[in-house]
Coordinates of C-alpha atoms in Angstrom, one line a residue:
M1 CA 0.8 50.2 -7.0
S2 CA 2.2 51.2 -10.4
Y3 CA 5.5 49.4 -10.3
R4 CA 6.4 47.2 -13.2
A5 CA 8.2 43.9 -12.6
N6 CA 11.3 43.8 -14.8
L7 CA 13.5 40.8 -15.5
S8 CA 16.4 40.3 -13.1
H9 CA 19.4 38.1 -13.6
D10 CA 18.6 36.6 -10.2
G11 CA 16.5 33.6 -9.5
Y12 CA 15.6 30.4 -11.2
I13 CA 12.4 28.6 -12.3
Y14 CA 12.2 24.9 -13.0
T15 CA 9.5 22.9 -14.8
K16 CA 9.7 19.3 -16.1
Q17 CA 8.8 20.5 -19.5
G18 CA 11.2 23.5 -19.8
G19 CA 14.0 22.5 -17.4
L20 CA 15.9 25.1 -15.4
A21 CA 15.8 28.7 -16.6
Q22 CA 17.6 31.7 -15.0
G23 CA 16.0 35.1 -14.3
L24 CA 12.8 36.2 -12.6
R25 CA 10.8 39.4 -12.8
T26 CA 10.7 41.7 -9.8
Y27 CA 9.8 45.3 -8.8
G28 CA 13.4 45.5 -7.5
V29 CA 15.0 46.0 -10.9
I30 CA 15.8 49.7 -11.4
L31 CA 15.8 51.3 -14.9
P32 CA 17.7 53.1 -16.0
E33 CA 20.4 51.4 -14.1
T34 CA 22.6 54.5 -13.6
K35 CA 21.7 58.0 -12.6
I36 CA 24.8 60.0 -11.8
R37 CA 24.4 63.7 -12.6
D38 CA 27.6 64.8 -10.8
A39 CA 30.2 62.7 -12.6
A40 CA 33.1 65.2 -12.7
A41 CA 36.5 63.6 -12.5
G42 CA 37.9 63.8 -9.0
K43 CA 34.5 64.6 -7.4
V44 CA 34.4 63.7 -3.7
W45 CA 31.0 62.7 -2.5
D46 CA 29.9 63.2 1.1
V47 CA 29.0 59.6 1.3
I48 CA 29.1 56.5 -0.8
V49 CA 26.8 53.6 0.2
V50 CA 27.9 50.2 -1.1
G51 CA 25.0 47.8 -1.4
A52 CA 21.3 48.4 -2.0
G53 CA 19.9 45.9 0.4
Y54 CA 17.8 47.2 3.3
T55 CA 20.9 48.3 5.2
G56 CA 22.1 50.4 2.3
L57 CA 18.6 51.7 1.4
I58 CA 17.9 53.0 4.9
A59 CA 21.4 54.6 5.2
A60 CA 21.2 56.2 1.7
R61 CA 17.6 57.5 2.3
D62 CA 18.5 59.0 5.7
L63 CA 21.7 60.6 4.5
V64 CA 20.3 62.2 1.4
K65 CA 17.3 63.4 3.5
A66 CA 19.8 65.1 5.8
G67 CA 21.3 66.9 2.8
K68 CA 24.4 64.8 2.3
K69 CA 25.6 64.3 -1.3
T70 CA 25.1 60.5 -1.5
L71 CA 25.9 57.9 -4.1
L72 CA 24.6 54.4 -4.0
L73 CA 26.6 51.6 -5.7
E74 CA 25.1 48.1 -6.2
A75 CA 26.6 45.1 -7.8
R76 CA 23.3 43.5 -8.8
D77 CA 20.7 44.7 -11.3
R78 CA 18.2 45.3 -8.4
I79 CA 17.6 46.6 -4.9
G80 CA 16.9 44.4 -1.9
G81 CA 20.1 42.3 -1.5
R82 CA 19.2 39.1 0.3
T83 CA 15.5 40.2 0.5
W84 CA 13.5 40.4 -2.7
S85 CA 10.3 39.2 -4.2
A86 CA 9.6 37.8 -7.7
E87 CA 6.4 38.2 -9.7
V88 CA 5.5 35.1 -11.7
D89 CA 2.2 34.7 -13.5
G90 CA 0.6 37.1 -11.1
T91 CA 1.9 35.5 -7.9
T92 CA 4.4 37.0 -5.5
Y93 CA 7.2 34.8 -4.3
E94 CA 9.6 35.9 -1.5
M95 CA 13.0 34.7 -2.6
G96 CA 14.9 35.6 0.6
G97 CA 13.8 37.5 3.7
T98 CA 10.1 37.4 4.1
W99 CA 8.2 37.8 7.3
V100 CA 7.3 41.0 9.3
S101 CA 6.1 41.5 12.8
H102 CA 5.0 44.2 15.2
V103 CA 8.0 43.1 17.3
H104 CA 10.3 44.5 14.6
G105 CA 10.1 48.2 15.5
R106 CA 12.3 49.6 12.8
L107 CA 10.7 47.5 10.0
F108 CA 7.2 48.3 11.1
T109 CA 8.1 52.0 11.3
E110 CA 9.1 51.8 7.6
M111 CA 5.9 50.0 6.7
Q112 CA 3.9 52.8 8.5
R113 CA 6.0 55.5 6.7
Y114 CA 5.0 54.1 3.3
G115 CA 1.4 53.1 4.2
L116 CA 2.0 49.3 4.3
Q117 CA 1.2 48.7 8.0
D118 CA -2.1 47.1 7.1
A119 CA -1.1 45.6 3.7
V120 CA -0.1 42.2 5.2
Q121 CA -1.3 38.7 4.7
M122 CA -0.8 35.4 6.5
T123 CA 1.4 32.6 5.4
R124 CA -0.7 30.1 7.3
T125 CA -4.4 29.5 6.3
D126 CA -6.2 27.8 9.2
D127 CA -9.1 26.6 7.1
G128 CA -7.1 25.7 4.0
G129 CA -6.9 22.3 2.5
C130 CA -4.7 19.6 4.1
A131 CA -4.7 21.5 7.4
Y132 CA -2.4 19.1 9.2
F133 CA 1.3 18.5 10.0
T134 CA 3.3 15.8 8.3
L135 CA 6.0 14.4 10.6
D136 CA 8.4 12.2 8.8
T137 CA 11.3 11.2 11.0
G138 CA 13.3 8.1 11.9
S139 CA 10.2 6.7 13.7
G140 CA 8.1 6.8 10.6
S141 CA 5.8 9.1 8.8
R142 CA 2.3 10.2 10.0
K143 CA -0.1 13.1 10.1
L144 CA -0.6 15.1 13.3
S145 CA -3.1 17.9 13.8
L146 CA -1.6 21.4 13.8
E147 CA -2.4 21.6 17.5
E148 CA -0.7 18.3 18.3
A149 CA 2.4 19.3 16.4
G150 CA 2.5 22.7 17.9
A151 CA 2.2 21.3 21.5
M152 CA 5.0 18.8 20.8
T153 CA 7.3 21.4 19.4
Q154 CA 6.6 23.9 22.2
R155 CA 7.3 21.3 24.9
A156 CA 10.6 20.3 23.3
W157 CA 11.7 23.9 22.7
K158 CA 10.9 25.0 26.3
L159 CA 13.0 22.2 27.7
F160 CA 15.8 23.1 25.3
M161 CA 15.7 26.8 26.2
N162 CA 15.2 26.5 30.0
I163 CA 18.9 26.2 30.8
D164 CA 18.7 28.8 33.6
G165 CA 15.3 27.9 35.0
L166 CA 13.7 31.1 33.6
D167 CA 13.5 30.4 29.9
G168 CA 16.7 32.3 29.2
R169 CA 15.8 35.4 31.2
L170 CA 18.8 35.1 33.5
L171 CA 21.5 34.4 30.9
C172 CA 20.2 36.6 28.1
P173 CA 18.0 39.4 29.7
L174 CA 19.1 42.1 27.2
P175 CA 19.7 40.4 23.8
Y176 CA 20.7 43.7 22.2
S177 CA 23.6 43.8 24.7
S178 CA 24.8 40.3 24.2
L179 CA 28.4 41.0 25.0
G180 CA 27.7 41.8 28.6
N181 CA 25.5 44.2 30.5
Q182 CA 24.6 45.3 34.1
R183 CA 22.9 41.9 34.7
V184 CA 25.2 39.4 33.0
S185 CA 29.0 39.8 32.6
F186 CA 31.0 39.1 29.5
E187 CA 32.6 36.1 31.3
Q188 CA 29.1 34.6 31.9
I189 CA 28.1 35.2 28.3
Q190 CA 31.4 33.7 27.1
A191 CA 30.8 30.5 29.0
V192 CA 27.4 30.1 27.4
D193 CA 28.9 30.8 24.0
Q194 CA 31.1 27.7 24.4
I195 CA 28.0 25.4 24.5
S196 CA 26.8 24.0 21.2
C197 CA 23.2 23.1 20.5
R198 CA 24.2 19.5 20.6
D199 CA 25.7 20.0 24.1
R200 CA 22.4 21.4 25.3
I201 CA 20.3 18.6 23.6
D202 CA 22.5 16.0 25.3
Q203 CA 21.7 17.6 28.7
I204 CA 17.9 17.0 28.2
K205 CA 17.7 14.1 25.8
D206 CA 16.4 11.7 28.5
E207 CA 13.4 13.9 28.9
L208 CA 12.6 13.9 25.1
S209 CA 10.6 11.5 23.0
A210 CA 12.1 10.3 19.7
D211 CA 9.9 12.7 17.8
E212 CA 10.7 15.6 20.1
L213 CA 14.4 15.0 19.6
A214 CA 13.9 14.9 15.9
L215 CA 12.0 18.2 16.0
L216 CA 14.8 19.9 17.9
E217 CA 17.5 18.5 15.6
S218 CA 15.5 19.8 12.6
L219 CA 14.4 23.1 14.0
V220 CA 17.9 24.4 14.6
P221 CA 19.0 23.9 11.0
H222 CA 15.6 25.2 9.8
M223 CA 16.3 28.5 11.7
C224 CA 20.0 28.9 10.9
A225 CA 21.0 26.3 8.3
G226 CA 23.7 24.9 10.6
T227 CA 23.9 21.5 12.4
V228 CA 23.2 21.2 16.1
E229 CA 26.9 20.2 16.4
D230 CA 28.0 23.6 15.0
V231 CA 25.4 26.2 16.1
G232 CA 26.2 28.1 19.3
Y233 CA 23.5 27.6 21.9
L234 CA 23.8 31.4 22.7
E235 CA 22.3 32.0 19.2
M236 CA 19.2 30.2 20.2
L237 CA 19.0 32.0 23.6
R238 CA 19.2 35.3 21.8
A239 CA 16.4 34.3 19.4
Q240 CA 14.3 33.2 22.4
A241 CA 14.9 36.5 24.2
L242 CA 14.1 38.6 21.2
Q243 CA 10.8 37.0 20.6
G244 CA 9.7 37.3 24.3
F245 CA 11.3 34.4 26.1
T246 CA 8.6 31.9 24.9
P247 CA 8.1 29.6 21.9
E248 CA 4.4 30.5 21.9
T249 CA 5.2 33.7 19.9
F250 CA 7.4 31.9 17.3
E251 CA 5.0 31.8 14.5
E252 CA 3.7 35.3 15.0
V253 CA 7.2 36.7 14.9
W254 CA 9.0 34.4 12.5
T255 CA 6.7 32.8 9.9
L256 CA 3.2 34.3 9.9
Y257 CA 2.8 37.8 8.4
K258 CA 4.2 39.1 5.2
I259 CA 3.7 42.2 3.0
R260 CA 1.0 41.5 0.5
E261 CA 2.8 43.0 -2.5
G262 CA 6.1 41.6 -1.5
Q263 CA 9.3 42.9 0.2
S264 CA 10.4 44.4 -3.1
A265 CA 7.4 46.8 -2.9
L266 CA 8.7 48.2 0.4
A267 CA 12.3 48.3 -0.8
R268 CA 11.2 50.1 -3.9
K269 CA 9.3 52.7 -1.9
I270 CA 12.4 53.5 0.2
F271 CA 14.6 53.7 -2.9
D272 CA 12.1 55.9 -4.8
D273 CA 11.9 58.2 -1.7
A274 CA 15.6 58.5 -1.6
V275 CA 15.8 59.3 -5.4
R276 CA 13.1 61.9 -5.0
L277 CA 15.3 63.5 -2.3
G278 CA 18.4 63.6 -4.6
L279 CA 20.1 60.1 -4.3
Q280 CA 22.3 59.2 -7.2
Y281 CA 23.1 55.6 -8.0
S282 CA 24.7 53.0 -10.2
F283 CA 23.7 49.4 -10.5
R284 CA 25.8 46.5 -12.0
T285 CA 28.7 48.2 -10.3
P286 CA 30.6 45.7 -8.2
I287 CA 33.4 47.0 -5.9
K288 CA 36.9 45.8 -6.4
S289 CA 38.9 47.8 -3.8
I290 CA 38.3 50.3 -1.0
I291 CA 41.3 52.5 -0.2
D292 CA 41.2 55.0 2.7
R293 CA 43.9 57.8 2.4
H294 CA 44.2 61.3 3.7
G295 CA 40.6 61.6 4.7
V296 CA 39.2 60.4 1.3
V297 CA 38.0 56.9 0.5
T298 CA 38.6 55.7 -3.1
L299 CA 36.4 52.9 -4.5
D300 CA 37.5 51.1 -7.6
T301 CA 35.0 48.9 -9.4
T302 CA 35.2 45.9 -11.6
T303 CA 33.8 48.0 -14.4
N304 CA 36.9 50.2 -14.3
K305 CA 35.2 53.2 -12.6
T306 CA 36.5 55.1 -9.6
F307 CA 34.5 57.0 -7.0
R308 CA 35.6 59.0 -4.0
A309 CA 33.9 60.0 -0.8
R310 CA 34.6 61.4 2.7
R311 CA 32.8 58.5 4.2
V312 CA 31.7 55.1 2.9
V313 CA 28.9 52.9 4.4
N314 CA 30.0 49.4 3.4
T315 CA 27.1 46.9 3.6
I316 CA 28.8 43.9 1.9
P317 CA 28.0 40.6 3.8
L318 CA 30.5 38.7 5.9
S319 CA 30.8 35.9 3.3
V320 CA 31.7 38.3 0.5
L321 CA 34.1 40.7 2.3
H322 CA 37.0 38.6 1.3
T323 CA 36.5 39.5 -2.3
I324 CA 37.3 43.2 -1.7
H325 CA 40.8 44.6 -1.4
F326 CA 41.0 46.9 1.6
D327 CA 43.9 49.4 2.1
P328 CA 44.7 49.8 4.9
P329 CA 44.0 46.0 5.4
L330 CA 41.3 44.8 7.7
S331 CA 42.3 43.9 11.2
P332 CA 43.7 40.3 11.7
L333 CA 40.8 39.5 13.9
R334 CA 38.2 40.6 11.3
Q335 CA 40.1 38.6 8.7
E336 CA 40.0 35.6 10.9
A337 CA 36.2 35.9 11.3
M338 CA 35.9 36.2 7.5
R339 CA 37.9 33.0 7.0
I340 CA 35.8 31.1 9.5
G341 CA 32.5 32.5 8.3
H342 CA 29.1 31.9 9.6
L343 CA 26.8 28.9 9.2
N344 CA 23.8 29.8 7.1
H345 CA 24.1 28.0 3.7
L346 CA 20.4 27.3 3.2
T347 CA 18.2 26.4 0.3
K348 CA 14.7 27.9 0.1
V349 CA 12.4 26.6 -2.5
H350 CA 8.9 27.7 -3.7
A351 CA 6.5 25.6 -5.7
E352 CA 3.2 26.1 -7.4
V353 CA 1.1 22.9 -6.9
E354 CA -2.4 22.1 -8.1
G355 CA -5.4 22.3 -5.7
D356 CA -5.8 23.6 -2.2
L357 CA -2.9 22.7 0.1
R358 CA -2.9 26.0 2.0
G359 CA -3.1 24.4 5.4
L360 CA -0.2 22.0 4.9
R361 CA 2.8 22.1 7.2
G362 CA 5.4 19.5 8.0
C363 CA 8.8 18.3 8.9
T364 CA 11.0 15.6 7.3
W365 CA 14.2 14.8 9.2
P366 CA 16.6 13.9 7.9
G367 CA 15.8 15.0 4.4
D368 CA 16.7 17.3 1.5
L369 CA 14.0 19.7 2.6
L370 CA 13.3 20.1 6.3
Y371 CA 10.1 22.2 6.7
I372 CA 7.2 23.1 4.5
Y373 CA 4.5 25.7 4.7
G374 CA 1.3 26.1 2.7
D375 CA 1.6 29.7 1.6
G376 CA -1.8 30.8 0.3
F377 CA -3.4 30.5 -3.2
C378 CA -1.6 31.5 -6.3
A379 CA -3.2 33.9 -8.7
G380 CA -6.5 32.4 -9.9
E381 CA -7.0 30.5 -6.6
K382 CA -6.8 27.1 -8.3
S383 CA -3.3 26.2 -7.1
T384 CA -1.3 26.7 -3.9
R385 CA 2.0 28.4 -3.3
I386 CA 4.3 26.1 -1.2
T387 CA 7.4 27.4 0.7
S388 CA 10.0 25.0 1.9
F389 CA 13.4 25.2 3.6
A390 CA 16.5 23.0 3.8
G391 CA 19.4 23.3 6.1
D392 CA 23.0 23.4 5.0
N393 CA 22.9 21.4 1.8
R394 CA 26.5 22.0 0.7
G395 CA 27.8 18.7 -0.7
K396 CA 24.4 17.1 -0.3
L397 CA 22.1 18.8 -2.8
D398 CA 22.9 21.4 -5.5
P399 CA 19.5 22.7 -6.8
L400 CA 21.2 24.1 -9.9
K401 CA 22.5 20.6 -10.9
E402 CA 19.7 18.4 -9.5
P403 CA 16.5 20.5 -9.4
E404 CA 14.4 17.3 -10.0
R405 CA 15.5 16.2 -6.5
L406 CA 13.6 19.1 -5.1
E407 CA 10.3 17.6 -6.4
T408 CA 11.1 14.3 -4.8
A409 CA 11.8 16.1 -1.5
L410 CA 8.5 17.9 -1.6
Q411 CA 6.5 14.7 -2.3
R412 CA 7.7 13.4 1.1
F413 CA 5.4 15.9 2.8
H414 CA 2.3 15.2 0.8
P415 CA 1.4 13.9 -2.7
M416 CA 1.3 16.9 -4.9
K417 CA 1.2 17.7 -8.6
I418 CA 3.9 20.4 -9.0
K419 CA 3.5 22.9 -11.8
K420 CA 6.7 24.8 -11.3
M421 CA 9.4 25.5 -8.7
L422 CA 11.3 28.7 -8.0
F423 CA 14.4 29.5 -5.9
H424 CA 17.4 31.8 -5.6
D425 CA 20.6 29.9 -5.1
W426 CA 22.2 32.0 -2.4
L427 CA 25.3 29.8 -2.3
S428 CA 26.3 30.3 -5.9
D429 CA 25.4 34.0 -5.9
P430 CA 28.7 35.9 -5.9
Y431 CA 27.2 38.8 -3.9
S432 CA 25.9 36.7 -1.1
Q433 CA 27.7 33.3 -1.1
A434 CA 25.5 32.3 1.9
G435 CA 22.3 33.2 3.6
P436 CA 22.0 35.7 6.6
A437 CA 24.5 35.1 9.4
W438 CA 24.0 32.7 12.3
Y439 CA 27.1 32.0 14.4
R440 CA 28.9 28.8 15.3
T441 CA 29.9 28.0 18.9
G442 CA 32.3 30.6 20.4
F443 CA 32.0 33.0 17.4
L444 CA 29.8 35.7 18.9
T445 CA 31.9 36.6 21.9
K446 CA 35.2 36.4 20.0
Y447 CA 34.3 38.3 16.8
L448 CA 31.0 40.3 17.1
A449 CA 32.5 43.5 18.5
E450 CA 35.3 43.4 15.9
L451 CA 32.8 43.0 13.1
Q452 CA 30.8 46.0 14.3
K453 CA 33.8 48.3 14.4
R454 CA 34.4 50.9 11.7
H455 CA 37.5 50.7 9.5
G456 CA 38.8 54.3 9.4
N457 CA 36.4 56.3 7.3
V458 CA 34.6 53.1 6.2
L459 CA 31.6 52.2 8.4
M460 CA 30.8 48.5 8.3
A461 CA 27.1 48.0 8.4
N462 CA 25.3 44.7 7.8
A463 CA 22.6 42.5 9.4
D464 CA 25.3 39.8 9.7
W465 CA 26.6 41.6 12.8
A466 CA 23.5 43.5 14.0
M467 CA 23.1 44.2 17.7
G468 CA 19.6 42.8 17.9
W469 CA 17.8 40.9 15.1
R470 CA 20.8 39.6 13.3
A471 CA 19.9 37.8 10.1
F472 CA 16.6 39.6 9.9
I473 CA 15.3 42.6 7.9
E474 CA 15.0 44.3 11.3
G475 CA 18.7 43.9 11.9
A476 CA 19.6 45.2 8.4
M477 CA 17.5 48.4 9.1
E478 CA 19.2 48.8 12.5
Q479 CA 22.6 48.8 10.9
G480 CA 21.6 51.2 8.1
G481 CA 20.1 53.7 10.6
L482 CA 23.0 53.6 13.0
A483 CA 25.6 54.0 10.2
A484 CA 23.7 57.0 8.8
D485 CA 23.5 58.6 12.2
T486 CA 27.3 58.3 12.7
V487 CA 28.0 59.9 9.3
M488 CA 25.6 62.7 10.0
N489 CA 27.2 63.4 13.3
E490 CA 30.7 63.5 11.8
L491 CA 30.0 65.4 8.6
G492 CA 27.7 67.9 10.3
I493 CA 24.0 68.6 10.2
Q494 CA 22.8 72.2 10.8
G495 CA 19.3 72.2 12.2
A496 CA 16.6 74.7 11.5
N497 CA 17.3 76.8 14.7
P498 CA 21.0 76.2 15.4
A499 CA 22.5 77.4 18.7
S500 CA 24.1 80.8 18.6
D501 CA 27.7 80.9 17.2
P502 CA 29.5 84.1 18.3
E503 CA 32.1 84.0 15.5
R504 CA 29.4 83.5 12.9
D505 CA 27.2 86.2 14.3
A506 CA 30.2 88.6 14.3
R507 CA 30.7 87.9 10.6
L508 CA 27.1 88.6 9.9

């Protein structure tokens, strides 16, 4: 691969010697940052795509490939949105969305398209150093074998998920149709959506050991960065259904395989393909307002530029939508959903540590960091890349103000000599203000359908309200592909052998 990692404004690196420094190198930075050939005043594009995350990249690529005059506008200095990889001292670090799976059909199709289907590596190294699971809960700290920890987690999770006697198959048989389908009515789904994860844990707590209870109470915030009191149980049922109704596939689907060269390598291939086909773009171009009048959508930017299009694909996340002025205004129900928001306010931290800790995994609950994964050797194979996650740390730990506390949190899992730590603070990032969306109790059945609706000539597309793998790369690609198809159907695509048109034939 010939990509060069350029310095982005995004990301932070911390060392004891140098303190906290902003900006990491990534393949995702695009130079030059603007490429607009058709800049005539008053030009009306076929489509403007707002946002260069995976949703926007897929939509832009598909639209320009279909011959639509397409402009991509991105607020950041890079592609990828909430999924990007940094390159530091020869080692790749995934700063947001990371893992891939054969279960994710749209994602794997894109990997095949660009020759990356076999370019994967495993997060877990079975024969790596410290191949055990540290369990540090209210009942004390001890080391378990990976097999013991896996069996304990699976038993607790199966009890948690088996609310209908069939591991969720009765209540969530078709997770892409979560608002009701031929097997489960909307009313049945709505009733489940009123149950919190705490409610469900209370139903089974007498069957759980103290450690199994701790694992459940930590796994929920690990998955979605919300507390068991807030997270809707339906969210967990959907996750269970999407991965095959069993916890046995959790690691293979969620936390095992990743692209060897990083997610930014795949994003860059999609972007470069679109540019080759004619996509024009402008980075560092935040949107200020979206005005839909008389069949033309006008976008004003914070950089005092104005763009117009017949259709807009808006991929701005749920947590950021409130920063954009819409005219006509968004519906009251959508605005209500925006005010309430979703639950994912996570902290994800990487560290380079000396020696071989590739097999290390663990859980500390409660704690500043909940879960840890040994994530392979760093460049040179003398140090290990560690990946760790916290839940909702708002008001508890601000990594920008107290990065040294991250070191203390990591030491709870295993004594380690930390060389550096890296993270992207998604909460302070003005273009994310949160992680990917996980819903609180009652949110899905009240707001999902509204969030998925278009707003006039503005199509709303984001993984935050995906039909299937919401909060995943797969969900982002789903939304981008669907939005592009809608635009193509409306603006017209003439195939290679169109059906006979009598009026046209007469003119010929």
